[in-house]
Amino acid sequence: MRRLVLVAQYKKVKGTLDLLPNECHEWHEIEAIFARVCRSFAYGEIRIPTFEYTEVFNRGVGETSDIVQKEMYTFADRGGRMLTLRPEATAGVVRAFVENGLFNEALPQRLYYEISAFRAENVQKGRYREFHQLGLECLGSQASQTDVEIIALIKQFFQEVGLKNVSLKLNSLGSTESRKVYHARLLDYLKPHVADLCFDCQNRIEKNPLRVLDCKVPTCKEIVQGAPLILDCLTDEDKTRWQQVLHGLDNLGISYEINPRIVRGLDYYCHTVFEFILDNQTTGQASTVCGGGRYDGLVKLLGGPDLPGMGFSIGLERLHLALKEQNRDFKQFRPCLYVVAQAEAEREMAAKLIWTLRQKGIVAEQDVDNRSFKAQMKYLNKRNYRYCLVLGETELANNSAKLKDLDTGKELETEFSLQDLSQLEAVLLAD
């Protein structure tokens, strides 16, 4: 068969992605598993605006972060107000938590989300300028057990979705008191190397030297190898809390590796921070598929009471790509029943039959373009239907029809009533 080939006049913007029906079906499967796991941990879904006032992200994400400095899509609306497409979800969720007075409800508030987000960053495999995240926020609990429970939720999700070769790395950034001590030690270490740091790190070093530890520039990465470790600067109270988190993970049998270089890319983190690292068995490369941590000052920073919080996000594109590379067996969408009919009376009967079946949740279709019998058969085979039912004069006269199994090419022995569809429904729903 000859295929029509056209050169597209209009193309998608660089860094965006078209998701076609089969891919959407696979995403829905991932999203459904995530929602089910979150609900099993007593989280409810929250939906937030795609854009916020820019100040929400300047304050909530941190002015020294790469996101705010380089990656946000910011614009003035017709009233001159500065708006930004959300580059992540946490700041927006916390803003909604404060604005809607959820701090007056039972705490902690457990909120999960599925969002699109936008960052003007370099396009790479599995990384886009418009991307999607699965994540959650737990607001109002200081307990170390909350940290453990959130990590356990991610672990359970990855198990249920079928992701393999993923490992947990974690660190503690301690409290404000611990970080003040560490900042001083880190500055003392970095100052002799300032001239060798990249331009961005030279600008960040006074405001937030932790950002230097997260820099991807090779010279900066080499310099920080000898930097002091924040775990050596924790107060006694912070050390106790850190040990409680590790004990909680040990108690659940969740394996982990302590990585004292993890700081995460956002300014609001404190205490426990973590990443789930995916090891690609084919290329030998490792990439972060999930990251998160605690942010006890963010609610207050965005105008709310002084309440703690913790959360994480998972890049959906990267997760889906990893599952495909691991040959994860997704359930492919397959329509159930196609009713072939040509004459007007038969088409009317087909429409009534399909209307009833669709209300039972059965995926069914009939021709709406007055195509020939041959053309209809060609179409339903292309669409990979499971069954077809042909309605002609005989079937209408007898008020019954036979169902054809398109996998075997054979008709089922049973004659199905066109008046009482219960028997037909049972067969189609059982498939």
Coordinates of N, CA, C and O in Angstrom, one line a residue, residues 178-191 209 228:
S178 N 23.0 24.3 61.6 CA 24.0 23.4 61.0 C 24.6 24.0 59.7 O 25.8 24.0 59.4
R179 N 23.7 24.6 58.9 CA 24.1 25.1 57.6 C 24.9 26.4 57.8 O 25.8 26.6 56.9
K180 N 24.7 27.2 58.8 CA 25.5 28.3 59.0 C 27.0 28.0 59.3 O 27.9 28.6 58.8
V181 N 27.1 26.9 60.1 CA 28.5 26.4 60.4 C 29.1 25.9 59.1 O 30.3 26.2 58.8
Y182 N 28.3 25.2 58.4 CA 28.9 24.6 57.1 C 29.2 25.6 56.1 O 30.2 25.6 55.4
H183 N 28.3 26.6 56.0 CA 28.6 27.7 55.0 C 29.9 28.4 55.3 O 30.7 28.6 54.4
A184 N 30.2 28.6 56.6 CA 31.5 29.3 56.9 C 32.7 28.4 56.5 O 33.7 28.9 56.0
R185 N 32.6 27.1 56.8 CA 33.7 26.2 56.5 C 33.8 26.0 55.0 O 34.9 26.0 54.4
L186 N 32.7 26.0 54.3 CA 32.7 25.8 52.8 C 33.3 27.1 52.2 O 34.1 27.0 51.2
L187 N 32.9 28.3 52.7 CA 33.5 29.5 52.1 C 35.0 29.6 52.3 O 35.8 30.0 51.4
D188 N 35.4 29.2 53.5 CA 36.9 29.2 53.8 C 37.6 28.3 52.8 O 38.7 28.6 52.4
Y189 N 37.0 27.1 52.4 CA 37.6 26.2 51.5 C 37.6 26.8 50.1 O 38.5 26.6 49.3
L190 N 36.5 27.4 49.7 CA 36.3 27.8 48.3 C 37.0 29.1 47.9 O 37.4 29.3 46.8
K191 N 37.2 30.0 48.9 CA 37.8 31.3 48.5 C 39.1 31.2 47.8 O 39.3 32.0 46.9
P209 N 26.7 29.3 49.0 CA 27.8 28.5 48.5 C 27.4 27.0 48.3 O 28.1 26.3 47.6
P228 N 34.8 20.4 52.5 CA 34.3 19.7 53.7 C 32.9 19.2 53.5 O 32.2 19.6 52.6

